[in-house]
CSV table of C-alpha atoms in Angstrom, one decimal:
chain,number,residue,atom,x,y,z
A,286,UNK,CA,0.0,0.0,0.0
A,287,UNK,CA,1.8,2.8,-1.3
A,288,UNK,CA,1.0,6.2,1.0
A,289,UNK,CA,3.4,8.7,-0.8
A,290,UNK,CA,3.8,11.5,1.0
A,291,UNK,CA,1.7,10.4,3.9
A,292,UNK,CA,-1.5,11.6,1.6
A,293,UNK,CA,-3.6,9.5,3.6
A,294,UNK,CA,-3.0,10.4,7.3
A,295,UNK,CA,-2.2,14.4,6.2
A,296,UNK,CA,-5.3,16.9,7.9
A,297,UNK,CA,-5.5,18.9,11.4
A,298,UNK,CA,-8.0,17.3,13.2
A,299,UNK,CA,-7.5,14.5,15.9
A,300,UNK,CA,-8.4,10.9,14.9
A,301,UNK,CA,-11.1,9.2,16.5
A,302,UNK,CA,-9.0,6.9,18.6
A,303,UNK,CA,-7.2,10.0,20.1
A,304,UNK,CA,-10.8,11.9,21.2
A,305,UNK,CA,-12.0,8.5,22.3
A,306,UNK,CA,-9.5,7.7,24.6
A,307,UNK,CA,-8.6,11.0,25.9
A,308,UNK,CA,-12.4,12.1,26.4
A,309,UNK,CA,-12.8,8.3,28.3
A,310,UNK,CA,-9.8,9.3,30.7
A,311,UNK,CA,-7.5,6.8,29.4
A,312,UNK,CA,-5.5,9.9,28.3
A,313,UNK,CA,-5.1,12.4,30.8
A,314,UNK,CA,-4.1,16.4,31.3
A,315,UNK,CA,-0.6,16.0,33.0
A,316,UNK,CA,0.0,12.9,31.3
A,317,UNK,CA,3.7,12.4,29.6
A,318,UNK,CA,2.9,10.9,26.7
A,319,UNK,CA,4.9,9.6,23.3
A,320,UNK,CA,3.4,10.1,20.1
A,321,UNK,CA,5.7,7.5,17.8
A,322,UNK,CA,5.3,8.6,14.1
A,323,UNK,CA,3.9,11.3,14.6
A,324,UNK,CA,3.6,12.5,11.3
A,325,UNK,CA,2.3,16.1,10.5
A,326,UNK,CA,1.5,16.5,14.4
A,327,UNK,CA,-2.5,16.2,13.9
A,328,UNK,CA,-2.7,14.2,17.5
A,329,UNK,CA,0.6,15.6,19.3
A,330,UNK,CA,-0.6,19.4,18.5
A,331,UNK,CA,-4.5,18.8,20.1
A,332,UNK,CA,-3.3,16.7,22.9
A,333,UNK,CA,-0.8,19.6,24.1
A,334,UNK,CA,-4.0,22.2,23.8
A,335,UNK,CA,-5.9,19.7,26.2
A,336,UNK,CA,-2.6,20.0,29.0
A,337,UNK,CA,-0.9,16.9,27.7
A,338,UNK,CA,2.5,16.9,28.4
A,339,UNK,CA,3.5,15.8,24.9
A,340,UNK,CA,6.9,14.3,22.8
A,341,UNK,CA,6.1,13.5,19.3
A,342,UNK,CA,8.8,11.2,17.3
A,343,UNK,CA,9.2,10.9,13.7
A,344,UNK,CA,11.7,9.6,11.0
A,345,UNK,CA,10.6,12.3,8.3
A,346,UNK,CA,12.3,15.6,9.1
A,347,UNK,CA,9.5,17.0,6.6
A,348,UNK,CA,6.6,16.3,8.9
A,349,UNK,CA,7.8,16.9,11.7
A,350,UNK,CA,9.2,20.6,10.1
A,351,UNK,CA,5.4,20.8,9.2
A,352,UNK,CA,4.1,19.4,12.7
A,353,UNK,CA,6.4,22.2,14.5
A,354,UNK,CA,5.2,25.1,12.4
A,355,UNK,CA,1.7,23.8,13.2
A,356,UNK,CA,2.4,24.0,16.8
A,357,UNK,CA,3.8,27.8,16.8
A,358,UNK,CA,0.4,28.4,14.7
A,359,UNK,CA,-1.1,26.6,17.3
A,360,UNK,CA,0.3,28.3,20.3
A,361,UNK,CA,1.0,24.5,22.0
A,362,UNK,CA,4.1,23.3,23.1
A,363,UNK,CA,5.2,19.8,21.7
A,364,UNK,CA,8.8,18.3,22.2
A,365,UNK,CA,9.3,17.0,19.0
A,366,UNK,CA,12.0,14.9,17.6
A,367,UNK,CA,13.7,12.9,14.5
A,368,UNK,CA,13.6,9.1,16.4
A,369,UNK,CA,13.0,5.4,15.1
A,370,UNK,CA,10.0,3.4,16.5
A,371,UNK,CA,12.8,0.5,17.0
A,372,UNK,CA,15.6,2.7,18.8
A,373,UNK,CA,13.8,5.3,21.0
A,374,UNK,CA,16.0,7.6,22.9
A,375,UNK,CA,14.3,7.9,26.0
A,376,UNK,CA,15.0,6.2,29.2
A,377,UNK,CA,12.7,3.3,30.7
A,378,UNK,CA,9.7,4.0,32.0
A,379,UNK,CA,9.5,7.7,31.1
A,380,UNK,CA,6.0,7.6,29.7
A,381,UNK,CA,2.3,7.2,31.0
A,382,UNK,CA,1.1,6.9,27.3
A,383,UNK,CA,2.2,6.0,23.9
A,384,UNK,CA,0.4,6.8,20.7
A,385,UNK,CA,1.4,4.0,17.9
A,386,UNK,CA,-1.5,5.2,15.6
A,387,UNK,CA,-0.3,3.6,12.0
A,388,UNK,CA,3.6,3.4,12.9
A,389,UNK,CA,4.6,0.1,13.6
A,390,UNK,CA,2.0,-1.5,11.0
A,391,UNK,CA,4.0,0.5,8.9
A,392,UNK,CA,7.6,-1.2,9.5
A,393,UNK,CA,8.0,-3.9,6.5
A,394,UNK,CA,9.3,-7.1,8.4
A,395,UNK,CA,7.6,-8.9,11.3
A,396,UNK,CA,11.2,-8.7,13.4
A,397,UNK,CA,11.0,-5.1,13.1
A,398,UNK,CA,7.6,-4.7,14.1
A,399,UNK,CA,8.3,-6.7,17.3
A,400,UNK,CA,11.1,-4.6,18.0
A,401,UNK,CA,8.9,-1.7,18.4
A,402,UNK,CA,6.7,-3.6,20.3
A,403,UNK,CA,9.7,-4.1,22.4
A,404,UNK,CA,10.6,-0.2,22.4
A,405,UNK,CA,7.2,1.2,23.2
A,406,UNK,CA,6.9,-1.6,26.4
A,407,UNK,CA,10.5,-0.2,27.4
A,408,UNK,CA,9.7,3.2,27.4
A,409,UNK,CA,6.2,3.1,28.9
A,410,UNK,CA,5.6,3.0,32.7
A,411,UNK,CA,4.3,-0.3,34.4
A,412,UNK,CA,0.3,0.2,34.7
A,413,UNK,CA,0.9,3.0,31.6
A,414,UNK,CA,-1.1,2.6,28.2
A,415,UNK,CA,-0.8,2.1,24.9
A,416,UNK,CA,-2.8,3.4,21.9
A,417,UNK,CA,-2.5,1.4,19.3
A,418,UNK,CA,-3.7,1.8,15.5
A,419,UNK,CA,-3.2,-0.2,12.1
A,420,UNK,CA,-4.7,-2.1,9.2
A,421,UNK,CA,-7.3,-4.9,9.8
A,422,UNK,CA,-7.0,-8.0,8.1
A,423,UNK,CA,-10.6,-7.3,7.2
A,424,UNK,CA,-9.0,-4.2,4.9
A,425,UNK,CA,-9.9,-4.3,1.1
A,426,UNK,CA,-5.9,-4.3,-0.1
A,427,UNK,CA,-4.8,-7.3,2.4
A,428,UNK,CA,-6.1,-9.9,-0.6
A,429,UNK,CA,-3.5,-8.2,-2.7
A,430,UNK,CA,-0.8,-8.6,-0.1
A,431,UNK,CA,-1.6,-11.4,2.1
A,432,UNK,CA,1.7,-11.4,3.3
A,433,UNK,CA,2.2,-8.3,4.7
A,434,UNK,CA,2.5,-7.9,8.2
A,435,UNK,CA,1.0,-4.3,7.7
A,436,UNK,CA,-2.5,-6.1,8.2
A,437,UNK,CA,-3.3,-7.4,11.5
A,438,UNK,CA,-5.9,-9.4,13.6
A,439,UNK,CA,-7.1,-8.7,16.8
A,440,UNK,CA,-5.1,-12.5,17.1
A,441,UNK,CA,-2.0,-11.3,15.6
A,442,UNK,CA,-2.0,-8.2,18.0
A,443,UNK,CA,-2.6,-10.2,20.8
A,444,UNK,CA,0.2,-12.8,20.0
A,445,UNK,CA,2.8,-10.1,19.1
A,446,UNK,CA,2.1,-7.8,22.6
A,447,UNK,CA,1.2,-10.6,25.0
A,448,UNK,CA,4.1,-11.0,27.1
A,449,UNK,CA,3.8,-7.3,27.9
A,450,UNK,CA,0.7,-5.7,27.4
A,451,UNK,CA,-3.1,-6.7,28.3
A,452,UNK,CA,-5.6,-5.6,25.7
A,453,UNK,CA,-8.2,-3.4,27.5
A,454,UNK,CA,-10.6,-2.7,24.9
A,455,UNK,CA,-10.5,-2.4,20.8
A,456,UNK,CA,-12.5,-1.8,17.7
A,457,UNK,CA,-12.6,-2.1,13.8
A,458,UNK,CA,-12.8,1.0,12.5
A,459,UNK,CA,-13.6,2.0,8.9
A,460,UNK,CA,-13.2,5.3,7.0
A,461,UNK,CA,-13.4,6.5,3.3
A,462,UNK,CA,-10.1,7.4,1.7
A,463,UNK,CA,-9.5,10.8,0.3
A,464,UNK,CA,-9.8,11.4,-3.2
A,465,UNK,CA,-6.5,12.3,-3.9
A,466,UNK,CA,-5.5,8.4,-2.7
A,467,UNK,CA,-6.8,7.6,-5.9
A,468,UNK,CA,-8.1,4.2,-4.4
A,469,UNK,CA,-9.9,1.2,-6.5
A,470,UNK,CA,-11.9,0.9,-3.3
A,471,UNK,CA,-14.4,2.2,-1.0
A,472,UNK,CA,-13.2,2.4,2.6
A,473,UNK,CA,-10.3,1.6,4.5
A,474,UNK,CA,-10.5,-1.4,7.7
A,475,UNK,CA,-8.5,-0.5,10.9
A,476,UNK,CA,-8.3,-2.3,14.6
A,477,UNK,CA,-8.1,1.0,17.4
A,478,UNK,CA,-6.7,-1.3,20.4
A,479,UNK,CA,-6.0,0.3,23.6
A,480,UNK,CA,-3.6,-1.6,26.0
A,481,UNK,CA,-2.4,-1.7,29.3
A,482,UNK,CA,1.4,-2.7,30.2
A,483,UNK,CA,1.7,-5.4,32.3
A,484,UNK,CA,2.9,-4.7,36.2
């Protein structure tokens, strides 16, 4: 599934996900929280307007140029940085929440994808939570690429974050791409899962 340019996840309002789980409480003002590919700050930038104490990691010094200038617009504060979902540089335990809304799903091999998962339990306080987003296997393109790992179950999440994370609720989620996506089909399938790490 070729995304050039990010076309897909580019706009200034929140995902659902994000609304969801702050207005539930699972995301809270005076939180720390990570935002792991962050791209053009759409989630980083209205969390730090609700008093979220927010750092926002990306590997496309473009977006995040863009997610910066959005922020000064903005008038929020956002710590954001070049970082790789597999190597982040932040010690253990430093966050209450990570965001991993359509990273790691992103990350081409399976071994990579667990190191992530590896990463995000690292970096995340015991008791601390994880919002998690990607492609459902129930997604129009997965019959094209059946062996991508950028399509998931609700079994394949479970199996990859088991050892450190208990799955506290999640949902399919389905959304119509833009036009300029120039897709052969109607909507696009996600899973929103949000997690707990184990104590």
């Amino acid at each position: 599934m070729d995304i050039s340019g990010n076309i897909a996840w580019k706009g200034d309002e929140p995902t659902e996900v994000v609304v969801k789980s702050f207005n539930s409480g699972v995301i809270k003002p005076g939180n720390k929280l990570l935002d792991v590919g962050c791209g053009f700050g759409r989630n980083a930038n209205w969390l730090a307007g609700k008093g979220v104490d927010v750092t926002a990691v990306n590997i496309n010094d473009e977006e995040i140029k863009e997610a910066i200038e959005k922020a000064e617009k903005l008038g929020v504060n956002v710590y954001y940085l070049y970082a790789n979902a597999i190597e982040l540089p932040f010690p253990d335990n430093s966050f209450d929440v990570v965001l991993d809304l359509g990273c790691s799903h992103m990350i081409t091999d399976k071994e990579g994808q667990q190191k992530a998962e590896m990463e995000t339990a690292r970096v995340l306080k015991p008791g601390g939570r994880l919002v998690y987003f990607g492609f459902s296997k129930n997604h129009p393109d997965y019959i094209n690429k059946p062996d991508s790992p950028m399509f998931r179950s609700l079994e394949d999440i479970g199996s990859m974050y088991r050892d450190d994370f208990e799955i506290l609720s999640r949902e399919e989620t389905r959304w119509k791409p833009k036009p300029e996506e120039k897709r052969k089909y109607s909507e696009h399938v996600g899973i929103n899962v949000v997690m707990g790490k184990k104590v």
